[in-house]
Amino acid sequence: MAVSERTTGTPQPIGFSRSAWGRVGMVLRWIALFIAVVLFLLPFYLILRNALSTEADITAPSWTLFPSHLQWGNIKELFADTQVPMARALYNSAVVGVLGTAGQLLLASMAGYGLARIPYRHADKIFYAIVATLMIPGAVTFIPSFIVVSSLGWVSSLRGLIIPTLFSGFAAFLFRQYFLGFPKELEEAARVDGAGYFGVFWRIVVPNSLPFFAALAAITFIGNWNSFLWPLVIGQDSSSWTIQVAMSTFITAQTINIHELFMAVAVSILPLVLIFAFLQRYLIQGVTQSGIKD
Amino acid sequence: MSAPVETSAPAEPAASGARRGSRRQKGIAGNALWFWVFVGPFVLGLLIFSYLPIIWSLVLSFFEAYNTATPSKFVGLQNYVDMLTDHNFLSSLGTFTIFAVFIVPLTFVLSLVLALLVNQVKIARAFFRSVFFLPTACSYVVASLIWRLSIFNGVRFGLANTVLGWFGVDGIAWLSTVSPPWYWLPIVTVRLWLQLGFYMILFIAGLQRISPTLYEAAYVDGAKPGWQVFRYITLPQLRATSVAVLILNLIAAYQAFDEFYNLIGNVNYARPPLVYLYGISLGSIQDLGHGSAGALILAVIIMIVTLLQSRIFGFGKAGD
């Protein structure tokens, strides 16, 4: 389908019937695209609609496209609700998101750089030991990880939420592959000036790799912010809930009003929409880099 | 992962002249120190939070361990036997299998279609790409909330039932109707919405790597634009991407937890393995021995399936 587009530019004898079919195909493709756009945007519209609705409007038997009136007070109500630790949950998520991302990138970039650039006899064995952890699917290790974190006494703490997630073998792998391709000439110039590994890394390599860092940062932050299973396992009391755990808890507990819950959803996706708006290019790079694993 | 590993470490220092050799030796020792400064913190964390848990889990799986992370009584392979004969665990594997049968082909086809649609657009391509990619930023919790409380809500309200009402069809209790198993519709669509954009981006990247000269050559050879070119040029050229999409998607399906947990909770009719394992190991009983055995069984299944899949779809054939 992409093909016919590409080739329309080349002069070719195209029969009448084919071009007519081509036009029908084109119309069908635009219709498909349009329907897909509506379906993909609909849930976002529902968040917005419900976040600004009264509870009655959300649960009305006859659903309407627009609420009877816009209720902007929902946001005030959400944060004023003393039963709901929403401010605390947002704070926890922000800390987990920012520190988790910064820590993961720092550790993985240093490890990746060491593996790619510092000659050491056992470097390849260490590298294999890191790659081996990629074979174990992350989510099935939540029970043993919980055991370790609980023996450290870190359950229901921000430490327990953040520290175990910092050591991503996959991020270290990506950084290593990236640094293997980093132009050596840049580093050599600095080495001649007397810089050691640390100086070269901080003053030359990192500043010249910011797009790569941005790409991984965007995707890591979104992953951390949206992560659910691990925060659910660790967040045993409400002071350590992240926003995802808080929202999930209130779906079933019914102690929150549904319009407040939708306002919470709207608030919770705000940082991601901002990342999307400003870092989309890097985000897509990150997806492409982290998606092609083979 | 199968990328050739370039050993950055040079060969053993050649003993060419005593002075030079000793200086080299010192350099290598310094390198070792710096290597560990850079790699050490990461490796230490990996040992504590990756290797140690796995080993501990392996140990626990041979013991009885209720409410405790310390093994209390050695039971040998009994936990494994129990899990492999546990009706609930087996049915959770069945739930996963049905889920994978729905989600893997649907995701593959639909994300490829989206990629082709977006790629053929000449105007506002970035807009379309963004619209389909945007849900990728949403969490499963958020999406489950919308699906459960707004679209597939109870019988009397909810968007889906309102739409059915326009056609005079009675409302359906989507998430609790077991026969016919309507709950699959919300479960599958929520994941499609969340992940199609991600795989679409992978396919777009794959499509853009295909050399235009291939299409020109096919055109000169008389291939009809459309299906023929797609079948004989585009699809084969996307082989590496397709393998990645299938494997990533299957692994992600195995790890399904968030949407099942948030949409229908821990119920016996639609419970994937992780929800079941979460229930037995961190629920009221805290049966960590059986939980560990189950998690290891699951890990082995995932690894086997991944290896089989990459064998069938051909990592080995990537060169041709």
Coordinates of C-alpha atoms in Angstrom, one line a residue:
Chain A
M1 CA 0.0 0.0 0.0
A2 CA 2.8 2.3 0.8
V3 CA 4.2 1.1 -2.4
S4 CA 1.7 2.5 -4.8
E5 CA 2.3 5.9 -3.2
R6 CA 6.0 5.7 -3.7
T7 CA 5.7 4.6 -7.3
T8 CA 3.1 7.1 -8.5
G9 CA 6.0 9.5 -9.1
T10 CA 7.7 7.3 -11.7
P11 CA 6.2 7.6 -15.2
Q12 CA 4.5 4.4 -16.0
P13 CA 1.7 3.5 -18.3
I14 CA -1.2 3.0 -16.0
G15 CA -4.5 1.7 -17.3
F16 CA -7.7 3.5 -16.7
S17 CA -9.2 0.8 -14.6
R18 CA -6.2 0.5 -12.4
S19 CA -6.1 4.2 -11.6
A20 CA -9.8 4.2 -10.8
W21 CA -9.2 1.3 -8.5
G22 CA -6.3 3.2 -7.1
R23 CA -8.6 6.1 -6.3
V24 CA -11.1 3.8 -4.6
G25 CA -8.3 2.3 -2.6
M26 CA -7.1 5.7 -1.6
V27 CA -10.6 6.8 -0.4
L28 CA -10.9 3.5 1.6
R29 CA -7.5 4.1 3.1
W30 CA -8.5 7.6 4.2
I31 CA -11.7 6.3 5.7
A32 CA -9.8 3.6 7.6
L33 CA -7.3 6.2 8.8
F34 CA -10.1 8.5 9.9
I35 CA -12.0 5.7 11.8
A36 CA -8.7 4.7 13.5
V37 CA -8.1 8.3 14.6
V38 CA -11.5 8.5 16.2
L39 CA -11.1 5.2 18.0
F40 CA -7.7 6.1 19.3
L41 CA -8.7 9.5 20.5
L42 CA -12.0 8.4 22.0
P43 CA -10.6 7.2 25.4
F44 CA -8.8 10.6 25.8
Y45 CA -12.1 12.3 25.2
L46 CA -13.7 10.1 27.8
I47 CA -11.1 11.0 30.4
L48 CA -11.7 14.7 29.7
R49 CA -15.4 14.4 29.6
N50 CA -15.7 12.4 32.8
A51 CA -13.1 14.5 34.7
L52 CA -15.3 17.5 34.1
S53 CA -18.6 15.8 34.8
T54 CA -20.8 15.3 37.8
E55 CA -21.0 11.8 39.2
A56 CA -24.6 11.6 37.9
D57 CA -23.5 12.4 34.4
I58 CA -20.9 9.6 34.3
T59 CA -23.3 6.9 35.6
A60 CA -26.4 8.1 33.7
P61 CA -28.2 5.2 32.0
S62 CA -28.4 7.2 28.8
W63 CA -24.9 8.1 27.9
T64 CA -24.4 11.5 26.3
L65 CA -21.5 12.9 24.3
F66 CA -21.3 16.0 26.4
P67 CA -21.9 16.3 30.2
S68 CA -24.9 18.4 31.3
H69 CA -22.4 21.0 32.5
L70 CA -18.7 21.3 33.0
Q71 CA -17.7 20.9 36.6
W72 CA -14.2 22.4 37.0
G73 CA -14.5 22.1 40.8
N74 CA -13.6 18.4 40.5
I75 CA -9.9 19.1 40.6
K76 CA -10.3 21.1 43.9
E77 CA -12.5 18.4 45.3
L78 CA -9.9 15.7 44.4
F79 CA -7.1 17.3 46.3
A80 CA -9.4 18.4 49.2
D81 CA -10.7 14.8 49.7
T82 CA -8.9 13.8 52.9
Q83 CA -9.8 10.1 52.4
V84 CA -7.7 10.0 49.3
P85 CA -3.9 10.4 49.5
M86 CA -3.8 11.8 45.9
A87 CA -1.2 14.5 46.6
R88 CA 1.0 12.1 48.4
A89 CA 0.7 9.5 45.6
L90 CA 1.6 12.1 42.9
Y91 CA 4.6 13.1 45.0
N92 CA 5.7 9.5 45.3
S93 CA 5.3 9.0 41.6
A94 CA 7.3 12.1 40.8
V95 CA 10.1 11.0 43.1
V96 CA 10.1 7.5 41.7
G97 CA 9.9 8.8 38.1
V98 CA 12.7 11.3 38.4
L99 CA 15.1 9.6 40.7
G100 CA 14.4 6.2 39.1
T101 CA 15.1 7.5 35.7
A102 CA 18.2 9.5 36.6
G103 CA 19.6 6.6 38.6
Q104 CA 19.0 4.1 35.9
L105 CA 20.5 6.2 33.2
L106 CA 23.6 7.1 35.4
L107 CA 24.3 3.5 36.3
A108 CA 23.6 2.0 32.9
S109 CA 25.5 4.7 31.0
M110 CA 28.6 4.2 33.2
A111 CA 28.4 0.5 33.0
G112 CA 27.9 0.7 29.2
Y113 CA 30.8 3.0 28.8
G114 CA 33.1 0.8 30.9
L115 CA 32.1 -2.3 28.9
A116 CA 32.6 -0.5 25.6
R117 CA 35.7 1.5 26.2
I118 CA 37.8 0.3 29.2
P119 CA 40.1 -2.6 28.3
Y120 CA 39.8 -5.2 30.9
R121 CA 40.5 -8.9 30.8
H122 CA 37.1 -10.1 32.1
A123 CA 35.0 -7.4 30.4
D124 CA 33.3 -9.9 28.1
K125 CA 32.4 -12.3 30.9
I126 CA 30.8 -9.4 32.8
F127 CA 29.0 -8.4 29.7
Y128 CA 27.6 -11.9 29.3
A129 CA 26.5 -12.0 32.9
I130 CA 24.6 -8.8 32.3
V131 CA 23.0 -10.0 29.0
A132 CA 22.0 -13.2 30.8
T133 CA 19.7 -11.3 33.1
L134 CA 17.7 -10.2 30.0
M135 CA 16.7 -13.8 29.4
I136 CA 14.8 -13.8 32.7
P137 CA 11.5 -12.1 32.0
G138 CA 11.2 -9.2 34.4
A139 CA 7.7 -9.7 35.7
V140 CA 8.2 -13.2 36.9
T141 CA 10.9 -12.1 39.3
F142 CA 8.5 -10.0 41.4
I143 CA 8.2 -12.7 44.1
P144 CA 11.9 -13.2 44.7
S145 CA 12.6 -9.5 44.4
F146 CA 9.9 -8.8 47.0
I147 CA 11.6 -11.3 49.3
V148 CA 15.0 -9.5 49.0
V149 CA 13.5 -6.1 49.4
S150 CA 11.4 -7.2 52.4
S151 CA 14.5 -8.8 54.0
L152 CA 16.2 -5.4 53.6
G153 CA 13.2 -3.9 55.4
W154 CA 12.4 -1.7 52.4
V155 CA 8.7 -2.6 52.0
S156 CA 6.4 0.5 51.9
S157 CA 9.3 2.8 51.3
L158 CA 10.5 5.0 48.5
R159 CA 13.8 3.1 48.6
G160 CA 12.0 -0.1 48.0
L161 CA 10.2 1.4 45.1
I162 CA 13.2 3.0 43.4
I163 CA 16.5 1.1 44.2
P164 CA 15.6 -2.4 42.9
T165 CA 14.4 -0.9 39.6
L166 CA 17.7 1.0 38.9
F167 CA 19.7 -1.9 37.5
S168 CA 18.4 -2.5 34.0
G169 CA 20.5 -4.9 32.1
F170 CA 18.7 -3.8 29.0
A171 CA 19.7 -0.2 29.4
A172 CA 23.3 -1.1 30.1
F173 CA 23.2 -3.3 26.9
L174 CA 21.8 -0.4 24.8
F175 CA 24.4 2.1 26.2
R176 CA 27.2 -0.4 25.5
Q177 CA 26.1 -0.8 21.9
Y178 CA 25.8 3.0 21.6
F179 CA 29.2 3.7 23.0
L180 CA 30.8 1.1 20.8
G181 CA 29.7 3.3 17.9
F182 CA 30.7 6.6 19.6
P183 CA 33.5 8.3 17.5
K184 CA 36.8 7.5 19.2
E185 CA 38.6 10.6 17.8
L186 CA 36.6 12.9 20.1
E187 CA 37.8 10.9 23.1
E188 CA 41.4 10.7 22.0
A189 CA 41.6 14.5 21.7
A190 CA 40.6 14.8 25.3
R191 CA 43.0 12.0 26.4
V192 CA 45.9 13.8 24.7
D193 CA 45.0 16.8 26.9
G194 CA 45.5 14.6 29.9
A195 CA 41.9 13.7 30.8
G196 CA 41.3 10.3 32.5
Y197 CA 38.4 7.9 31.8
F198 CA 36.2 9.9 34.2
G199 CA 37.0 13.3 32.6
V200 CA 36.5 12.0 29.1
F201 CA 33.2 10.4 30.1
W202 CA 31.8 13.4 31.8
R203 CA 33.2 16.2 29.7
I204 CA 33.2 14.6 26.2
V205 CA 31.1 11.5 26.0
V206 CA 28.0 12.5 28.0
P207 CA 27.6 16.0 26.5
N208 CA 27.9 14.6 23.0
S209 CA 25.4 11.9 23.7
L210 CA 22.5 14.0 25.0
P211 CA 20.0 12.9 22.3
F212 CA 20.6 9.3 23.2
F213 CA 20.2 10.0 26.9
A214 CA 17.0 12.0 26.2
A215 CA 15.6 9.1 24.2
L216 CA 16.2 6.6 26.9
A217 CA 15.1 9.1 29.6
A218 CA 11.8 9.8 28.0
I219 CA 11.0 6.1 27.7
T220 CA 12.3 5.2 31.1
F221 CA 10.4 8.0 32.8
I222 CA 7.1 6.9 31.2
G223 CA 7.8 3.3 32.2
N224 CA 8.5 4.3 35.8
W225 CA 5.5 6.6 36.0
N226 CA 3.2 3.9 34.6
S227 CA 4.7 1.0 36.4
F228 CA 2.1 -0.9 38.4
L229 CA 3.0 -4.4 39.5
W230 CA 6.2 -3.5 41.5
P231 CA 4.6 -0.5 43.2
L232 CA 1.6 -2.6 44.1
V233 CA 3.8 -5.3 45.6
I234 CA 5.9 -2.8 47.6
G235 CA 3.3 -0.1 48.4
Q236 CA 1.6 -2.0 51.3
D237 CA 0.4 1.1 53.0
S238 CA -1.2 4.2 51.5
S239 CA 1.7 6.5 52.3
S240 CA 3.9 4.6 49.8
W241 CA 1.3 4.3 47.0
T242 CA 2.2 5.7 43.6
I243 CA -0.5 7.4 41.6
Q244 CA -1.1 4.1 39.6
V245 CA -1.6 2.1 42.8
A246 CA -3.8 4.8 44.3
M247 CA -6.1 4.9 41.2
S248 CA -6.2 1.1 41.0
T249 CA -7.1 0.9 44.7
F250 CA -10.0 3.3 44.3
I251 CA -11.5 1.5 41.3
T252 CA -12.5 -1.4 43.5
A253 CA -12.7 0.3 46.9
Q254 CA -15.4 2.7 45.8
T255 CA -14.3 5.1 48.5
I256 CA -13.7 7.7 45.9
N257 CA -16.2 9.5 43.8
I258 CA -16.0 8.4 40.2
H259 CA -15.7 12.0 39.0
E260 CA -12.8 12.5 41.3
L261 CA -11.2 9.3 40.0
F262 CA -11.4 10.5 36.4
M263 CA -9.9 13.9 37.5
A264 CA -7.1 11.8 39.1
V265 CA -6.7 10.0 35.7
A266 CA -6.5 13.3 33.9
V267 CA -3.9 14.7 36.4
S268 CA -1.9 11.5 36.2
I269 CA -1.5 11.6 32.4
L270 CA -0.5 15.3 32.3
P271 CA 3.3 14.8 32.8
L272 CA 3.2 12.2 30.0
V273 CA 1.3 14.5 27.7
L274 CA 4.0 17.2 28.3
I275 CA 6.8 14.7 27.6
F276 CA 4.9 13.7 24.5
A277 CA 4.5 17.3 23.4
F278 CA 8.2 18.3 23.9
L279 CA 10.2 15.1 23.6
Q280 CA 8.2 13.2 21.0
R281 CA 11.2 12.9 18.6
Y282 CA 13.4 11.4 21.4
L283 CA 10.6 9.2 22.6
I284 CA 10.2 7.7 19.2
Q285 CA 14.0 7.2 19.0
G286 CA 13.9 5.5 22.3
V287 CA 11.1 3.1 21.2
T288 CA 12.9 2.2 18.1
Q289 CA 16.2 1.6 19.9
S290 CA 14.7 -0.4 22.8
G291 CA 12.2 -2.2 20.6
I292 CA 14.6 -3.8 18.2
K293 CA 16.3 -6.2 20.5
D294 CA 17.7 -8.7 18.1
Chain B
M1 CA 21.1 -10.0 21.7
S2 CA 22.7 -12.2 19.2
A3 CA 24.8 -9.3 18.0
P4 CA 28.5 -10.3 17.8
V5 CA 30.2 -9.4 20.9
E6 CA 33.2 -7.3 20.2
T7 CA 35.8 -7.9 22.9
S8 CA 37.1 -4.4 23.7
A9 CA 39.7 -5.9 26.0
P10 CA 43.0 -6.2 24.1
A11 CA 45.0 -9.4 24.2
E12 CA 47.3 -10.1 27.1
P13 CA 50.1 -7.5 27.3
A14 CA 52.9 -8.6 25.0
A15 CA 56.1 -8.9 26.9
S16 CA 58.2 -6.9 24.4
G17 CA 60.9 -5.4 26.5
A18 CA 60.9 -5.3 30.3
R19 CA 60.3 -1.6 30.8
R20 CA 57.6 -1.3 28.3
G21 CA 56.0 -4.5 29.6
S22 CA 55.9 -3.2 33.1
R23 CA 54.4 0.1 32.1
R24 CA 51.7 -1.7 30.2
Q25 CA 51.1 -3.9 33.1
K26 CA 50.5 -0.9 35.3
G27 CA 48.2 0.6 32.7
I28 CA 46.1 -2.6 32.7
A29 CA 45.9 -2.6 36.4
G30 CA 44.7 1.0 36.3
N31 CA 42.2 0.0 33.6
A32 CA 40.9 -2.8 35.8
L33 CA 40.3 -0.3 38.6
W34 CA 38.6 2.2 36.3
F35 CA 36.5 -0.6 34.8
W36 CA 35.2 -1.5 38.2
V37 CA 34.6 2.2 39.1
F38 CA 32.3 2.4 36.0
V39 CA 30.8 -1.1 35.9
G40 CA 31.0 -2.1 39.6
P41 CA 28.0 -0.2 41.0
F42 CA 25.8 -1.6 38.3
V43 CA 27.1 -5.2 38.7
L44 CA 26.7 -5.0 42.4
G45 CA 23.1 -3.9 42.1
L46 CA 22.4 -6.6 39.5
L47 CA 23.8 -9.2 41.9
I48 CA 21.6 -8.0 44.7
F49 CA 18.4 -7.3 42.8
S50 CA 18.6 -9.8 40.0
Y51 CA 20.9 -12.7 40.7
L52 CA 20.2 -13.0 44.4
P53 CA 16.4 -13.0 44.0
I54 CA 16.5 -15.7 41.3
I55 CA 18.8 -17.9 43.4
W56 CA 16.7 -17.3 46.5
S57 CA 13.6 -18.1 44.5
L58 CA 15.1 -21.3 43.3
V59 CA 16.0 -22.3 46.8
L60 CA 12.5 -21.4 48.1
S61 CA 10.8 -23.4 45.4
F62 CA 12.1 -26.6 47.1
F63 CA 10.9 -25.6 50.5
E64 CA 7.7 -24.9 52.4
A65 CA 7.6 -21.2 53.1
Y66 CA 4.4 -19.6 54.4
N67 CA 4.4 -16.0 55.5
T68 CA 8.2 -16.1 55.5
A69 CA 11.1 -15.7 53.1
T70 CA 13.1 -18.1 55.2
P71 CA 12.7 -21.7 54.0
S72 CA 11.2 -23.8 56.8
K73 CA 10.9 -27.4 55.5
F74 CA 12.5 -29.1 52.6
V75 CA 9.9 -30.6 50.3
G76 CA 12.0 -31.4 47.2
L77 CA 10.0 -31.2 44.0
Q78 CA 6.7 -31.2 45.7
N79 CA 5.9 -27.5 45.1
Y80 CA 6.5 -28.1 41.4
V81 CA 4.3 -31.2 41.3
D82 CA 1.6 -29.3 43.2
M83 CA 1.8 -26.4 40.8
L84 CA 1.8 -28.5 37.6
T85 CA -1.3 -30.4 38.9
D86 CA -3.0 -27.3 40.3
H87 CA -6.1 -26.8 38.4
N88 CA -6.0 -23.0 39.0
F89 CA -2.4 -22.7 37.8
L90 CA -3.1 -24.7 34.7
S91 CA -6.2 -22.8 33.9
S92 CA -4.2 -19.6 34.3
L93 CA -1.8 -20.9 31.6
G94 CA -4.9 -21.7 29.5
T95 CA -6.1 -18.1 30.0
F96 CA -2.7 -16.8 28.8
T97 CA -2.8 -19.1 25.8
I98 CA -6.2 -17.8 24.7
F99 CA -5.1 -14.2 25.3
A100 CA -1.9 -14.8 23.2
V101 CA -4.0 -16.4 20.4
F102 CA -6.1 -13.2 20.3
I103 CA -3.5 -10.5 21.0
V104 CA -0.4 -11.6 19.1
P105 CA -1.9 -11.9 15.5
L106 CA -4.2 -8.9 16.0
T107 CA -1.4 -6.7 17.2
F108 CA 0.9 -7.9 14.4
V109 CA -1.7 -7.3 11.6
L110 CA -3.2 -4.1 13.0
S111 CA 0.1 -2.4 13.8
L112 CA 1.4 -3.2 10.4
V113 CA -1.7 -1.8 8.8
L114 CA -1.4 1.4 10.8
A115 CA 2.3 1.7 9.8
L116 CA 1.4 1.2 6.1
L117 CA -1.5 3.7 6.4
V118 CA 0.6 6.3 8.2
N119 CA 3.5 5.8 5.8
Q120 CA 1.4 6.4 2.7
V121 CA 0.0 9.7 4.0
K122 CA 1.7 12.7 2.5
I123 CA 0.2 15.4 4.6
A124 CA 0.1 15.6 8.4
R125 CA 2.0 12.4 8.7
A126 CA 3.4 13.5 12.1
F127 CA -0.2 14.1 13.3
F128 CA -1.4 10.6 12.5
R129 CA 1.7 9.0 13.9
S130 CA 1.3 11.0 17.2
V131 CA -2.4 10.1 17.5
F132 CA -1.7 6.3 17.2
F133 CA 1.4 6.6 19.4
L134 CA -0.2 8.7 22.2
P135 CA -1.9 5.8 24.0
T136 CA 1.6 4.2 24.5
A137 CA 2.2 6.9 27.1
C138 CA -0.9 5.8 29.1
S139 CA -0.7 3.3 31.9
Y140 CA -2.7 0.1 32.0
V141 CA -4.3 1.4 35.1
V142 CA -5.6 4.5 33.4
A143 CA -6.8 2.5 30.4
S144 CA -8.4 -0.1 32.5
L145 CA -10.3 2.7 34.4
I146 CA -11.6 4.1 31.2
W147 CA -12.6 0.7 29.9
R148 CA -14.1 -0.5 33.1
L149 CA -15.9 2.7 34.3
S150 CA -16.8 4.4 31.1
I151 CA -16.9 2.2 28.0
F152 CA -17.7 -1.4 29.3
N153 CA -19.6 -0.3 32.4
G154 CA -22.5 -2.2 34.0
V155 CA -25.6 -3.3 32.1
R156 CA -27.5 -0.1 32.2
F157 CA -24.9 2.4 31.4
G158 CA -21.5 2.8 29.7
L159 CA -20.7 3.8 26.1
A160 CA -20.6 0.3 24.6
N161 CA -24.1 -0.5 25.9
T162 CA -25.4 2.9 24.8
V163 CA -24.2 2.1 21.3
L164 CA -25.8 -1.3 21.4
G165 CA -29.0 0.4 22.6
W166 CA -29.1 2.4 19.4
F167 CA -29.5 -0.8 17.5
G168 CA -32.0 -2.2 20.0
V169 CA -29.6 -4.7 21.5
D170 CA -29.8 -5.3 25.2
G171 CA -26.8 -4.2 27.3
I172 CA -24.2 -6.7 28.3
A173 CA -22.4 -7.1 31.6
W174 CA -19.1 -7.1 29.7
L175 CA -16.6 -8.0 32.4
S176 CA -18.6 -10.6 34.3
T177 CA -20.3 -12.5 31.5
V178 CA -18.5 -15.8 31.3
S179 CA -20.7 -17.5 28.8
P180 CA -20.3 -16.3 26.1
P181 CA -16.9 -15.0 27.4
W182 CA -17.6 -11.3 26.6
Y183 CA -14.8 -10.2 29.0
W184 CA -12.3 -11.0 26.3
L185 CA -13.5 -8.0 24.3
P186 CA -12.5 -5.3 26.9
I187 CA -9.4 -7.3 27.8
V188 CA -8.1 -7.5 24.2
T189 CA -9.2 -4.1 23.1
V190 CA -7.5 -2.3 26.0
R191 CA -4.2 -3.8 25.2
L192 CA -4.6 -3.2 21.5
W193 CA -5.2 0.5 22.2
L194 CA -2.2 0.7 24.5
Q195 CA 0.4 -1.1 22.5
L196 CA -0.5 -0.8 18.8
G197 CA 1.3 2.6 18.5
F198 CA 4.5 1.1 19.9
Y199 CA 4.6 -1.7 17.4
M200 CA 3.5 0.7 14.6
I201 CA 6.6 2.8 15.3
L202 CA 8.8 -0.3 15.0
F203 CA 7.2 -1.2 11.7
I204 CA 7.5 2.4 10.4
A205 CA 11.2 2.3 11.3
G206 CA 11.4 -1.0 9.4
L207 CA 9.5 0.3 6.4
Q208 CA 11.8 3.3 6.2
R209 CA 14.9 1.1 6.1
I210 CA 13.7 -0.6 2.9
S211 CA 15.6 0.7 -0.1
P212 CA 13.4 2.5 -2.7
T213 CA 15.5 0.9 -5.4
L214 CA 13.9 -2.5 -4.5
Y215 CA 10.5 -1.1 -5.3
E216 CA 11.7 0.5 -8.5
A217 CA 13.2 -2.8 -9.6
A218 CA 10.0 -4.6 -8.8
Y219 CA 8.1 -2.0 -10.8
V220 CA 10.3 -2.3 -13.8
D221 CA 9.9 -6.1 -13.6
G222 CA 6.2 -5.6 -13.9
A223 CA 5.1 -6.3 -10.4
K224 CA 1.7 -4.8 -9.7
P225 CA 1.7 -2.1 -7.0
G226 CA -0.3 -3.2 -4.1
W227 CA -0.6 -6.8 -2.9
Q228 CA 2.1 -8.3 -5.1
V229 CA 4.7 -5.7 -4.1
F230 CA 3.7 -6.0 -0.5
R231 CA 3.9 -9.7 -0.5
Y232 CA 7.2 -10.1 -2.4
I233 CA 9.1 -7.0 -1.3
T234 CA 7.7 -5.3 1.8
L235 CA 6.9 -8.3 3.9
P236 CA 10.2 -10.1 3.4
Q237 CA 12.2 -6.9 3.9
L238 CA 10.4 -6.5 7.3
R239 CA 11.4 -9.9 8.5
A240 CA 13.7 -8.7 11.3
T241 CA 11.2 -6.2 12.5
S242 CA 8.4 -8.8 12.3
V243 CA 10.4 -11.3 14.5
A244 CA 11.0 -8.5 17.0
V245 CA 7.4 -7.5 17.1
L246 CA 6.2 -11.1 17.5
I247 CA 8.6 -12.0 20.3
L248 CA 8.3 -8.7 22.2
N249 CA 4.5 -9.0 21.9
L250 CA 4.4 -12.6 23.1
I251 CA 6.7 -12.0 26.1
A252 CA 4.6 -8.9 27.0
A253 CA 1.4 -11.1 26.8
Y254 CA 2.9 -13.6 29.2
Q255 CA 3.5 -10.8 31.6
A256 CA -0.1 -9.7 31.5
F257 CA -1.1 -8.5 34.9
D258 CA -2.2 -4.9 35.0
E259 CA -5.3 -5.0 32.8
F260 CA -6.6 -8.3 34.1
Y261 CA -6.1 -7.2 37.7
N262 CA -7.7 -3.8 37.2
L263 CA -10.5 -4.9 34.9
I264 CA -11.7 -8.1 36.4
G265 CA -9.5 -8.8 39.4
N266 CA -8.5 -12.1 40.8
V267 CA -11.3 -14.3 39.5
N268 CA -11.0 -17.9 38.5
Y269 CA -12.5 -17.6 35.0
A270 CA -10.0 -15.2 33.5
R271 CA -6.8 -15.1 35.5
P272 CA -3.4 -15.0 33.8
P273 CA -0.4 -16.7 35.6
L274 CA 1.0 -13.5 37.1
V275 CA -2.3 -12.6 38.7
Y276 CA -2.6 -16.1 40.1
L277 CA 1.0 -16.1 41.4
Y278 CA 0.5 -12.6 42.9
G279 CA -2.6 -14.0 44.7
I280 CA -1.0 -17.0 46.2
S281 CA 2.4 -15.5 47.1
L282 CA 1.3 -12.0 48.3
G283 CA -2.4 -12.6 49.1
S284 CA -3.7 -13.7 52.5
I285 CA -1.7 -17.0 52.6
Q286 CA 1.6 -15.7 51.4
D287 CA 2.7 -19.1 50.1
L288 CA 6.1 -18.1 48.8
G289 CA 7.3 -21.7 48.2
H290 CA 4.5 -22.5 45.7
G291 CA 4.7 -19.0 44.3
S292 CA 8.4 -19.3 43.6
A293 CA 7.9 -22.7 41.9
G294 CA 5.2 -21.3 39.8
A295 CA 7.2 -18.2 38.8
L296 CA 10.1 -20.5 37.8
I297 CA 7.9 -22.7 35.7
L298 CA 6.5 -19.6 34.0
A299 CA 10.0 -18.3 33.4
V300 CA 11.1 -21.6 31.8
I301 CA 8.0 -21.6 29.6
I302 CA 8.6 -18.1 28.4
M303 CA 12.2 -18.9 27.6
I304 CA 11.3 -22.0 25.7
V305 CA 8.6 -20.3 23.7
T306 CA 10.9 -17.4 23.0
L307 CA 13.6 -19.7 21.7
L308 CA 11.2 -21.7 19.7
Q309 CA 9.7 -18.6 18.2
S310 CA 13.0 -17.1 17.2
R311 CA 14.0 -20.5 15.7
I312 CA 10.8 -20.8 13.7
F313 CA 10.7 -17.2 12.5
G314 CA 14.4 -17.4 11.9
F315 CA 17.1 -15.4 13.7
G316 CA 19.3 -17.9 11.8
K317 CA 17.9 -16.9 8.5
A318 CA 18.4 -13.2 9.0
G319 CA 21.3 -13.2 6.7
D320 CA 19.5 -14.3 3.5

